[in-house]
Short mmCIF file of C-alpha atoms in Angstrom, two decimals:
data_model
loop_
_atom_site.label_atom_id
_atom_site.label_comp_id
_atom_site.label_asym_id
_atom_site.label_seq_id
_atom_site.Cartn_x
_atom_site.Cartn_y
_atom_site.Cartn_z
CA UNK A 111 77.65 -34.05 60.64
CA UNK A 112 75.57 -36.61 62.79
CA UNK A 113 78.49 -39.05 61.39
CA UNK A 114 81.41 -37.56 63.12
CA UNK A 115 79.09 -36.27 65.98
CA UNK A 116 77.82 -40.65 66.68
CA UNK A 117 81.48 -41.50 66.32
CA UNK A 118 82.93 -39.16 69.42
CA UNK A 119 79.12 -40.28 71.57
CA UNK A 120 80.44 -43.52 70.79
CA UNK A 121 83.75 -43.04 71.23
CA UNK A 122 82.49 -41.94 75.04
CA UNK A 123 80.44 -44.80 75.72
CA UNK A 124 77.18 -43.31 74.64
CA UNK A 125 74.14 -44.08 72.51
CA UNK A 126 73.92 -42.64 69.58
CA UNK A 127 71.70 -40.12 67.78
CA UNK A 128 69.16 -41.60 65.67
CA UNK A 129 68.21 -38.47 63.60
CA UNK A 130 68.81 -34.50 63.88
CA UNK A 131 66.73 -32.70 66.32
CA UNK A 132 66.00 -35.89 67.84
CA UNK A 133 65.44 -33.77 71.55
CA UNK A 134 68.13 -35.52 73.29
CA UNK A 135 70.70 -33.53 75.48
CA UNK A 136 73.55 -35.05 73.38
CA UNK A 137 72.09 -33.64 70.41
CA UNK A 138 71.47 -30.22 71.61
CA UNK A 139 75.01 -29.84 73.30
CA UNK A 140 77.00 -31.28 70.13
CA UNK A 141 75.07 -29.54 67.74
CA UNK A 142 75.18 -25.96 69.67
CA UNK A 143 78.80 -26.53 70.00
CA UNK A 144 79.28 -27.55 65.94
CA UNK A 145 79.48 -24.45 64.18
CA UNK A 146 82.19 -23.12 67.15
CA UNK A 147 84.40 -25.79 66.37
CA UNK A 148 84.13 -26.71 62.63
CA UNK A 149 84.13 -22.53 61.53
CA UNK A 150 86.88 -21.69 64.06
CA UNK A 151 89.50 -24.28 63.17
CA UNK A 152 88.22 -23.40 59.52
CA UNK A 153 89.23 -19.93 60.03
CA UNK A 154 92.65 -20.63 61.84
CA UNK A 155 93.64 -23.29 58.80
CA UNK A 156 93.95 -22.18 55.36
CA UNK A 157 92.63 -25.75 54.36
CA UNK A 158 92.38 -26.13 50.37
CA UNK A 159 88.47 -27.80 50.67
CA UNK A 160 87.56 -24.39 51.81
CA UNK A 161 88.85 -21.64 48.88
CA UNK A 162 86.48 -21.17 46.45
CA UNK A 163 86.36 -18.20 43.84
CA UNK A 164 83.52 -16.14 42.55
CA UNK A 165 82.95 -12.78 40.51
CA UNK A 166 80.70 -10.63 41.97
CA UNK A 167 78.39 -8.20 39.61
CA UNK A 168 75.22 -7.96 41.17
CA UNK A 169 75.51 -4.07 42.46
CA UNK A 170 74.17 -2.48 45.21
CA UNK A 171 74.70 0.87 46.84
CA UNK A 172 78.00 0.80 49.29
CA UNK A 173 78.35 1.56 52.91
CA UNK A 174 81.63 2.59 55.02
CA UNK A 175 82.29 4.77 52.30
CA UNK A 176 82.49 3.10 49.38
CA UNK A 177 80.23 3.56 46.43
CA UNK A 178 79.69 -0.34 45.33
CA UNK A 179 78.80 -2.95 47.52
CA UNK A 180 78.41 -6.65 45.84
CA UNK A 181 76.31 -9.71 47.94
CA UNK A 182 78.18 -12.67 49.14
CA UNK A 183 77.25 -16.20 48.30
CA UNK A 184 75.51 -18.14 51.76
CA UNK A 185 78.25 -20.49 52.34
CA UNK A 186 81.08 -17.75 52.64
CA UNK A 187 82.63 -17.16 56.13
CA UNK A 188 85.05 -14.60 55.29
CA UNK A 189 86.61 -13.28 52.06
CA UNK A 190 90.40 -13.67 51.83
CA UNK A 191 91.22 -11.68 48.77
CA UNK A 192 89.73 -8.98 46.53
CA UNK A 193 90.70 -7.85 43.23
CA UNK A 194 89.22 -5.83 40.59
CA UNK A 195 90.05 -6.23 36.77
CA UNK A 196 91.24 -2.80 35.03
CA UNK A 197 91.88 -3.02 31.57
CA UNK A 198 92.64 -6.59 31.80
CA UNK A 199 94.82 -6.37 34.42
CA UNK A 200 94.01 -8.21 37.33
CA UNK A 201 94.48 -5.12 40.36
CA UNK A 202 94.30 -5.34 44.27
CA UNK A 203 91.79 -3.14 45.78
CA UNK A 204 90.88 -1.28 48.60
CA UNK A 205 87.53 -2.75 50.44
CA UNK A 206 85.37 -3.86 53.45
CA UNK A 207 82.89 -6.56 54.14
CA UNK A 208 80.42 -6.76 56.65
CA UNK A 209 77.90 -10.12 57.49
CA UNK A 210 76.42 -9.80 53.78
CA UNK A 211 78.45 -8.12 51.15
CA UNK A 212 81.84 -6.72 50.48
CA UNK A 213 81.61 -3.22 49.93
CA UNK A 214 84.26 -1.96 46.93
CA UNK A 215 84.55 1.41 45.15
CA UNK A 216 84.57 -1.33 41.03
CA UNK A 217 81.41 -0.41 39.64
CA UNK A 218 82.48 -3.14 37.12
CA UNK A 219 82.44 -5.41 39.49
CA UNK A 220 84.87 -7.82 41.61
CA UNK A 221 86.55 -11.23 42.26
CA UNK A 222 86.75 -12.83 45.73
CA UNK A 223 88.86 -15.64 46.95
CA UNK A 224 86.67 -17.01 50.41
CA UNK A 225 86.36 -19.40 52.96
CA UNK A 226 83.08 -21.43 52.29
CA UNK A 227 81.66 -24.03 54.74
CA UNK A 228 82.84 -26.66 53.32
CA UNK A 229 79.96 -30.33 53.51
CA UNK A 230 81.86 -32.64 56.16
CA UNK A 231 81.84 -35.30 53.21
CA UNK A 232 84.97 -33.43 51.79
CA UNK A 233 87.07 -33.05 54.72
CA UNK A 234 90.31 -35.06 54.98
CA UNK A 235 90.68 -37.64 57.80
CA UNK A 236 92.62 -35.85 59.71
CA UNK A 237 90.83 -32.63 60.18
CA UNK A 238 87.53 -34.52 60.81
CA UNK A 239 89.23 -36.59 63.58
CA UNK A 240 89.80 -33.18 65.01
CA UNK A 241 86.46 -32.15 65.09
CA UNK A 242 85.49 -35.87 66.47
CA UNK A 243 87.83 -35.51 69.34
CA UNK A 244 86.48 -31.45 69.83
CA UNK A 245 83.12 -33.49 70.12
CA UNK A 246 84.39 -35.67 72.53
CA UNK A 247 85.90 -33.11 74.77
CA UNK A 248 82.20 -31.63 74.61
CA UNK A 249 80.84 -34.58 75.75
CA UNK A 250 83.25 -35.59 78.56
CA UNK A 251 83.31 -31.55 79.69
CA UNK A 252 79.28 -30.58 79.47
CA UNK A 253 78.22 -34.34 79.72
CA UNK A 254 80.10 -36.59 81.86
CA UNK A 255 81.59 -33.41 84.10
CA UNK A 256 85.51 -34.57 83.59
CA UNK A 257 86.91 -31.21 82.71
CA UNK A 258 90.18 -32.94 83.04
CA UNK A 259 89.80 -35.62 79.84
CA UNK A 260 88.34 -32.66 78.25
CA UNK A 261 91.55 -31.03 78.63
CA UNK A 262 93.56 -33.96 77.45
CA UNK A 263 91.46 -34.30 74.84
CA UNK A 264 91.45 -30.83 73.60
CA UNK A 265 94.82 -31.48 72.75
CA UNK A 266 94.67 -34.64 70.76
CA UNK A 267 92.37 -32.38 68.69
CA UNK A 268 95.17 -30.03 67.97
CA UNK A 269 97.25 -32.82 67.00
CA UNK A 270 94.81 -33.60 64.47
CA UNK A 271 93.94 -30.15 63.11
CA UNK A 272 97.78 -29.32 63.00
CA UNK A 273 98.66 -32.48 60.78
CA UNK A 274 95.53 -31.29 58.45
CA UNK A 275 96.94 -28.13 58.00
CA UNK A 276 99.95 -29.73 57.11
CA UNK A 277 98.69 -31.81 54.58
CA UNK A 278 96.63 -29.01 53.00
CA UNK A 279 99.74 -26.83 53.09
CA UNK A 280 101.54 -29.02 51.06
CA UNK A 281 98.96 -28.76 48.29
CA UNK A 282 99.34 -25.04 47.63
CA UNK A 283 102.16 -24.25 45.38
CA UNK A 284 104.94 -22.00 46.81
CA UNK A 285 105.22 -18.52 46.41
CA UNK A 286 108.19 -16.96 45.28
CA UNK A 287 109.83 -14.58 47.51
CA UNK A 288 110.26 -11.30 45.37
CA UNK A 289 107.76 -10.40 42.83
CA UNK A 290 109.18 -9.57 39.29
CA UNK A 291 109.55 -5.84 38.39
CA UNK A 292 111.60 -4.27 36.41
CA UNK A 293 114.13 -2.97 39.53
CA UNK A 294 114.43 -6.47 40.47
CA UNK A 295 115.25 -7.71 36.93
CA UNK A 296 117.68 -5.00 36.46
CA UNK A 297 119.05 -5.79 39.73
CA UNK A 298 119.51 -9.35 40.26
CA UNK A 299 118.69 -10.23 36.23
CA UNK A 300 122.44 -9.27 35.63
CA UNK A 301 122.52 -7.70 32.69
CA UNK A 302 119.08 -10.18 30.96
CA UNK A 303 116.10 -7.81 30.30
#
């Protein structure tokens, strides 16, 4: 974090910052701005440093009426998928989550696929150049007063997070367009059971 944070201070002609909570404005603006940029461009990319996987057991009683609730781990922004296993069958189910659990009717029990805050030393080079030039257009907006560079750089950090998403797109494996059933075997299967 201070890494990519001393790179866009530099980047602006400005001293860096020695050590967290050192007191100086540059700290205080970069770091209350940090957790805006880094969890909302985390939340708009599907980036593949971010999906982890967990089963859930530890039960507690549901709310928004559902009888199981189940806590989620600290580093999880949002779950992405649920599912349930039912007989050993891996089954989509119905469910909710508020700002500290997922709340299921599986008293068994449940699997989530979420978006964890993922350490900046895993990020690719492209998406942490985004959040460098985000910085920057902090600094040059709340700092030097040129709303204008902010702008321009704004946009050079949508270059950045859109060629990340790219390259994290191209690491997921493509899904196929119709699920197999038995309608669609019989159907475009011609005659092959």
């Amino acid at each position: 974090m201070l890494g990519i944070m001393n790179a866009a201070l530099q980047s602006q002609g400005l001293d860096e910052i020695l050590s967290e909570n050192d007191g100086t404005p540059e700290f205080r603006v970069l770091s209350r701005n940090w957790p805006l940029i880094v969890e909302a461009e985390l939340e708009d990319g599907s980036y593949s440093f971010t999906k982890q996987q967990i089963e859930l057991q530890t039960r507690q009683p549901g709310k928004f009426g559902y009888s199981d609730a189940y806590l989620l781990p600290g580093d999880a922004l949002h779950v992405r998928h649920l599912w349930v296993v039912v007989d050993g069958e891996r089954c989509e189910a119905d469910w909710s989550q508020d700002g500290t659990s997922v709340h299921v009717n599986s008293e068994a029990g449940c699997t989530i696929e979420y978006l964890s805050v993922a350490d900046p030393s895993i990020w690719g080079a492209n998406f942490s150049r985004g959040v460098q030039a985000k910085l920057e257009a902090v600094v040059l907006r709340a700092l030097k007063e040129e709303a204008g560079e902010a702008a321009s750089m704004e946009q050079q950090a949508e270059i950045y997070f859109q060629r990340a998403r790219t390259i994290s797109s191209k690491s997921r494996s493509a899904n196929p367009p119709l699920k197999r059933s038995r309608i669609a075997a019989a159907r475009f299967g011609r005659g092959s059971l």
